[in-house]
Amino acid sequence: MWERTVDGRVLSFQLDGINNQNFIMRDRETGSWWQQVSGEAIRGPLKGTKLKRVFHDELTFKAWRSEWPGGRVLVPSATDTAWKRYAQGWEEQTGKYPVKIHGALDPQLAPRAIVMGIEVGEVSKAYPLDRILAQAPIHDRVGGLPIVLLVGEDGKSVRAFEARLDTVALELVRTVGEALGQVTDVGSGSRGNFRGEAVSGPLLGRR
């Protein structure tokens, strides 16, 4: 997700093409082409310009609705049959296309494997989604920062948090009988949820 204001000018984007399942946007104001995946203009008057990233969650509707029951949803128009035809079977169809990159494919993962990427400063690391869903909570360090990956109650949504409060390191585990989206801090015995908030124990209310 990106801000669409560049140097004080609000740009309007539209789909202009597809490259390896990532769409290419074109702004109507300058005609520049932009990559969805990087937010960078790759052709036109604004080539080399980067859009500013907006923090966001990519969740299932069920997970989002449980946290924001009064939220508003943007959905396609009921009369937009062209979009429905275009979107029907999109993942299955594009998954059949060859992946073309300038280099050799890494055999460790399938070409279109979904990963969760984390950046801390100049350090980045990717985690295959299927492994996160099977093993969470997962503890690691990225750029020297302790992190923990959690899976939501829906068994599909994933979030990453700093695995510490103030300067105190946390070790979060799922104990026997705990549902998805619930974790327990070994050190304090406090229980937490998918929002990164302690819901019981000495850390109650801390996030």
Short mmCIF file of C-alpha atoms in Angstrom, two decimals:
data_model
loop_
_atom_site.label_atom_id
_atom_site.label_comp_id
_atom_site.label_asym_id
_atom_site.label_seq_id
_atom_site.Cartn_x
_atom_site.Cartn_y
_atom_site.Cartn_z
CA MET A 1 0.00 0.00 0.00
CA TRP A 2 1.38 3.39 -1.05
CA GLU A 3 0.63 7.07 -0.64
CA ARG A 4 -0.32 8.59 -3.99
CA THR A 5 0.97 12.11 -3.33
CA VAL A 6 4.29 12.92 -5.00
CA ASP A 7 5.92 16.32 -4.40
CA GLY A 8 2.57 17.73 -3.29
CA ARG A 9 0.70 16.39 -6.33
CA VAL A 10 -2.01 13.74 -5.94
CA LEU A 11 -1.73 11.09 -8.64
CA SER A 12 -4.48 8.83 -10.00
CA PHE A 13 -3.38 5.29 -10.91
CA GLN A 14 -4.80 2.67 -13.22
CA LEU A 15 -3.84 -0.84 -14.23
CA ASP A 16 -1.61 -0.82 -17.30
CA GLY A 17 -0.12 -4.32 -17.45
CA ILE A 18 0.94 -7.47 -15.59
CA ASN A 19 4.53 -8.62 -14.96
CA ASN A 20 5.00 -11.94 -13.13
CA GLN A 21 1.67 -11.55 -11.32
CA ASN A 22 2.50 -8.02 -10.17
CA PHE A 23 0.63 -5.29 -11.93
CA ILE A 24 2.14 -2.23 -13.54
CA MET A 25 0.35 1.03 -12.73
CA ARG A 26 0.24 4.17 -14.86
CA ASP A 27 -0.60 7.55 -13.41
CA ARG A 28 -2.96 9.66 -15.50
CA GLU A 29 -1.24 12.93 -14.64
CA THR A 30 2.23 12.19 -16.10
CA GLY A 31 1.84 8.84 -17.86
CA SER A 32 4.65 7.32 -15.77
CA TRP A 33 4.68 3.56 -15.17
CA TRP A 34 4.98 2.26 -11.61
CA GLN A 35 5.70 -1.16 -10.12
CA GLN A 36 3.12 -2.36 -7.61
CA VAL A 37 5.66 -4.46 -5.72
CA SER A 38 8.22 -1.67 -5.16
CA GLY A 39 6.20 1.53 -5.56
CA GLU A 40 8.87 2.86 -7.93
CA ALA A 41 8.34 4.62 -11.25
CA ILE A 42 10.18 2.62 -13.91
CA ARG A 43 9.33 4.65 -17.00
CA GLY A 44 8.19 8.16 -17.87
CA PRO A 45 8.76 11.66 -16.43
CA LEU A 46 8.81 10.40 -12.82
CA LYS A 47 11.19 7.48 -13.45
CA GLY A 48 13.19 6.69 -10.30
CA THR A 49 10.66 8.30 -7.95
CA LYS A 50 9.41 6.09 -5.12
CA LEU A 51 6.01 6.24 -3.46
CA LYS A 52 5.89 6.40 0.34
CA ARG A 53 4.80 3.14 1.95
CA VAL A 54 1.71 3.11 4.18
CA PHE A 55 1.59 0.69 7.12
CA HIS A 56 -1.13 -1.89 6.59
CA ASP A 57 -2.31 -5.34 7.56
CA GLU A 58 -3.13 -8.00 4.99
CA LEU A 59 -5.80 -10.03 6.76
CA THR A 60 -8.75 -12.23 5.97
CA PHE A 61 -12.08 -10.43 6.16
CA LYS A 62 -13.01 -12.52 9.20
CA ALA A 63 -9.92 -11.42 11.15
CA TRP A 64 -10.33 -7.77 10.19
CA ARG A 65 -14.03 -7.72 11.02
CA SER A 66 -13.41 -9.22 14.47
CA GLU A 67 -11.07 -6.30 15.30
CA TRP A 68 -12.96 -3.54 13.49
CA PRO A 69 -16.68 -4.46 13.55
CA GLY A 70 -17.67 -0.91 12.57
CA GLY A 71 -15.22 -0.67 9.65
CA ARG A 72 -16.21 0.06 6.07
CA VAL A 73 -15.53 -2.29 3.16
CA LEU A 74 -14.74 -1.35 -0.45
CA VAL A 75 -16.27 -3.92 -2.80
CA PRO A 76 -16.75 -4.03 -6.59
CA SER A 77 -20.05 -2.76 -7.90
CA ALA A 78 -22.76 -5.40 -8.17
CA THR A 79 -23.19 -4.39 -11.83
CA ASP A 80 -19.47 -4.67 -12.67
CA THR A 81 -19.69 -8.06 -14.40
CA ALA A 82 -16.52 -7.41 -16.41
CA TRP A 83 -14.43 -7.29 -13.23
CA LYS A 84 -16.03 -10.46 -11.92
CA ARG A 85 -15.19 -12.31 -15.14
CA TYR A 86 -11.62 -10.98 -15.03
CA ALA A 87 -11.12 -11.99 -11.38
CA GLN A 88 -12.66 -15.45 -11.71
CA GLY A 89 -9.94 -18.07 -11.22
CA TRP A 90 -7.20 -15.41 -11.29
CA GLU A 91 -4.79 -17.21 -8.95
CA GLU A 92 -5.23 -20.57 -10.68
CA GLN A 93 -4.75 -19.15 -14.17
CA THR A 94 -1.71 -16.97 -13.44
CA GLY A 95 -0.13 -19.82 -11.47
CA LYS A 96 0.18 -21.72 -14.76
CA TYR A 97 2.26 -19.00 -16.43
CA PRO A 98 6.07 -19.35 -16.46
CA VAL A 99 8.08 -17.14 -14.10
CA LYS A 100 10.65 -15.08 -16.01
CA ILE A 101 13.44 -13.36 -14.12
CA HIS A 102 16.96 -12.20 -14.97
CA GLY A 103 18.75 -15.00 -13.16
CA ALA A 104 18.40 -18.58 -12.03
CA LEU A 105 15.38 -19.64 -10.02
CA ASP A 106 16.14 -20.69 -6.42
CA PRO A 107 15.18 -24.38 -6.08
CA GLN A 108 14.51 -24.05 -2.33
CA LEU A 109 11.02 -22.61 -2.92
CA ALA A 110 8.40 -22.83 -5.64
CA PRO A 111 8.55 -19.84 -8.02
CA ARG A 112 5.26 -18.40 -6.75
CA ALA A 113 5.61 -19.36 -3.09
CA ILE A 114 4.06 -16.73 -0.84
CA VAL A 115 6.48 -15.27 1.68
CA MET A 116 6.25 -12.72 4.47
CA GLY A 117 9.05 -10.20 4.22
CA ILE A 118 10.44 -8.23 7.16
CA GLU A 119 12.80 -5.27 6.91
CA VAL A 120 14.73 -3.82 9.84
CA GLY A 121 17.03 -1.02 8.74
CA GLU A 122 19.10 -2.35 5.86
CA VAL A 123 18.46 -6.02 6.73
CA SER A 124 15.61 -8.02 5.21
CA LYS A 125 14.43 -11.57 5.65
CA ALA A 126 11.65 -13.69 4.12
CA TYR A 127 9.58 -16.44 5.71
CA PRO A 128 7.53 -18.93 3.63
CA LEU A 129 3.90 -18.50 4.60
CA ASP A 130 3.12 -22.22 4.78
CA ARG A 131 5.89 -22.73 7.35
CA ILE A 132 4.71 -19.81 9.47
CA LEU A 133 1.16 -21.20 9.53
CA ALA A 134 2.47 -24.63 10.56
CA GLN A 135 5.00 -23.55 13.20
CA ALA A 136 3.95 -20.18 14.71
CA PRO A 137 4.79 -18.58 17.00
CA ILE A 138 8.23 -18.31 15.41
CA HIS A 139 11.06 -16.40 17.13
CA ASP A 140 13.97 -14.95 15.21
CA ARG A 141 16.27 -11.94 14.97
CA VAL A 142 16.37 -9.51 12.05
CA GLY A 143 18.95 -6.74 12.03
CA GLY A 144 19.69 -7.53 15.67
CA LEU A 145 16.03 -7.05 16.65
CA PRO A 146 14.19 -9.95 18.36
CA ILE A 147 10.94 -10.66 16.55
CA VAL A 148 8.06 -13.09 16.80
CA LEU A 149 5.63 -14.16 14.07
CA LEU A 150 2.05 -14.87 15.14
CA VAL A 151 -0.89 -16.47 13.30
CA GLY A 152 -4.44 -15.21 13.81
CA GLU A 153 -7.53 -17.08 14.90
CA ASP A 154 -8.46 -17.67 11.26
CA GLY A 155 -5.31 -19.74 10.70
CA LYS A 156 -4.36 -17.57 7.69
CA SER A 157 -3.45 -14.06 8.83
CA VAL A 158 0.10 -13.33 10.02
CA ARG A 159 1.69 -10.48 11.96
CA ALA A 160 5.22 -9.75 13.18
CA PHE A 161 6.06 -8.03 16.46
CA GLU A 162 9.14 -7.07 18.41
CA ALA A 163 9.59 -9.88 20.92
CA ARG A 164 10.17 -7.57 23.85
CA LEU A 165 8.49 -5.02 26.10
CA ASP A 166 10.75 -2.09 26.92
CA THR A 167 14.07 -3.94 27.32
CA VAL A 168 12.62 -7.22 28.54
CA ALA A 169 12.74 -10.10 26.05
CA LEU A 170 9.59 -12.18 25.61
CA GLU A 171 9.34 -15.87 24.82
CA LEU A 172 5.87 -16.51 23.44
CA VAL A 173 4.56 -20.06 23.03
CA ARG A 174 1.25 -21.79 22.35
CA THR A 175 0.47 -24.02 25.28
CA VAL A 176 -1.65 -27.16 25.13
CA GLY A 177 -5.27 -26.23 24.63
CA GLU A 178 -4.61 -22.68 23.44
CA ALA A 179 -6.42 -21.76 20.24
CA LEU A 180 -4.82 -20.11 17.23
CA GLY A 181 -4.17 -16.46 17.89
CA GLN A 182 -3.46 -17.07 21.57
CA VAL A 183 0.03 -17.19 23.09
CA THR A 184 1.59 -17.28 26.55
CA ASP A 185 4.73 -15.46 27.70
CA VAL A 186 6.96 -18.02 29.42
CA GLY A 187 8.61 -15.49 31.73
CA SER A 188 5.50 -13.86 33.19
CA GLY A 189 2.75 -16.36 32.43
CA SER A 190 0.75 -13.58 30.75
CA ARG A 191 -1.49 -14.56 27.86
CA GLY A 192 -1.57 -12.55 24.66
CA ASN A 193 -3.58 -12.29 21.46
CA PHE A 194 -3.06 -11.71 17.74
CA ARG A 195 -3.05 -7.94 18.29
CA GLY A 196 0.10 -8.26 20.35
CA GLU A 197 -1.76 -7.33 23.52
CA ALA A 198 -1.59 -9.10 26.90
CA VAL A 199 -5.12 -10.04 27.94
CA SER A 200 -4.28 -11.59 31.33
CA GLY A 201 -1.44 -11.91 33.83
CA PRO A 202 1.15 -9.39 35.10
CA LEU A 203 1.47 -7.78 31.65
CA LEU A 204 -2.30 -7.19 31.27
CA GLY A 205 -2.98 -4.31 28.88
CA ARG A 206 0.61 -4.04 27.63
CA ARG A 207 1.19 -4.23 23.85
#
